[in-house]
CSV table of C-alpha atoms in Angstrom, one decimal:
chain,number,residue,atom,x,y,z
L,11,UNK,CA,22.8,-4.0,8.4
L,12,UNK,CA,21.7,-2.1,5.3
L,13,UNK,CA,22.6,-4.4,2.7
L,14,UNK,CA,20.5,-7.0,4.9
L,15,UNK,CA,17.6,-4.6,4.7
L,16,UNK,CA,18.3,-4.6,0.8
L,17,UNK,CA,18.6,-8.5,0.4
L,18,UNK,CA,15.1,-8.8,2.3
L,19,UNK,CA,13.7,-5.9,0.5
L,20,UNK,CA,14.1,-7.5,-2.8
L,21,UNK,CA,13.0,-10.9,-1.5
L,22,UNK,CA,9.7,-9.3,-0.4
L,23,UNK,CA,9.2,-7.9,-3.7
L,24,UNK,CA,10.1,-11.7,-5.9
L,25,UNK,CA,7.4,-12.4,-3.5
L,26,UNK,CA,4.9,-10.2,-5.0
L,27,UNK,CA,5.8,-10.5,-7.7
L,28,UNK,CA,5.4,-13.9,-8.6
L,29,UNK,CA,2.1,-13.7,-6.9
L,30,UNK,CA,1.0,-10.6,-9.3
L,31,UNK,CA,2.3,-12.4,-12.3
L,32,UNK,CA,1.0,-15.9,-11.8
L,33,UNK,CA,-2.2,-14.6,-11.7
L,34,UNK,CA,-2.3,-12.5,-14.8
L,35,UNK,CA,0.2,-15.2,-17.2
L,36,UNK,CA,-1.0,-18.6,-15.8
L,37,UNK,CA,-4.2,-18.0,-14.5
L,38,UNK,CA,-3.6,-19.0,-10.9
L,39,UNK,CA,-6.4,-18.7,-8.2
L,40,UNK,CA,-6.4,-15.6,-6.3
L,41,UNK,CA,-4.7,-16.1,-2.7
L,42,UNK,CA,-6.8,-16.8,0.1
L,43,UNK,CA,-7.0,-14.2,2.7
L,44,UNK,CA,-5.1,-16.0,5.1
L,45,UNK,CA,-1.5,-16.0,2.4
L,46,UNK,CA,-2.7,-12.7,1.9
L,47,UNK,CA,-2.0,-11.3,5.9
L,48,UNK,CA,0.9,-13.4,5.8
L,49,UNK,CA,2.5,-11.3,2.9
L,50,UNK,CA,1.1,-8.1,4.3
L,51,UNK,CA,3.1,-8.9,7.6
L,52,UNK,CA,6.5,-9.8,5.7
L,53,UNK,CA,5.9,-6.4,3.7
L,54,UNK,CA,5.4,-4.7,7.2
L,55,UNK,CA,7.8,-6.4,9.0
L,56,UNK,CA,10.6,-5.6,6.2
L,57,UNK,CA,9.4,-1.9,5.9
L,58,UNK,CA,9.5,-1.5,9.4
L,59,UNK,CA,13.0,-2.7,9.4
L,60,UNK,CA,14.4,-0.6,7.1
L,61,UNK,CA,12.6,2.5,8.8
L,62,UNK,CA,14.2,1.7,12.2
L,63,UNK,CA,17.6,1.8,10.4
């Protein structure tokens, strides 16, 4: 189960990532809040995972 924790980890991170970068390189829109709470909840949901292993 901990190298699932790992693969989802880094997912959650390409997320931000690209997010993060795509604003400062190509001058992307800011996310609305809505995409925002969704990848605050896939952050949580992946930390909480790994702290319940």
């Amino acid at each position: 189960m901990k190298s699932h924790a790992a693969v989802e980890a880094t997912q959650a991170m390409e997320v931000i990532f690209s997010v993060l970068l795509s604003l400062l390189f190509l001058g992307h829109a800011l996310p609305t809040p809505a995409q925002l709470a969704g990848l605050c909840l896939m952050v949580f949901g992946i930390i909480m995972l790994s702290i319940r292993e």
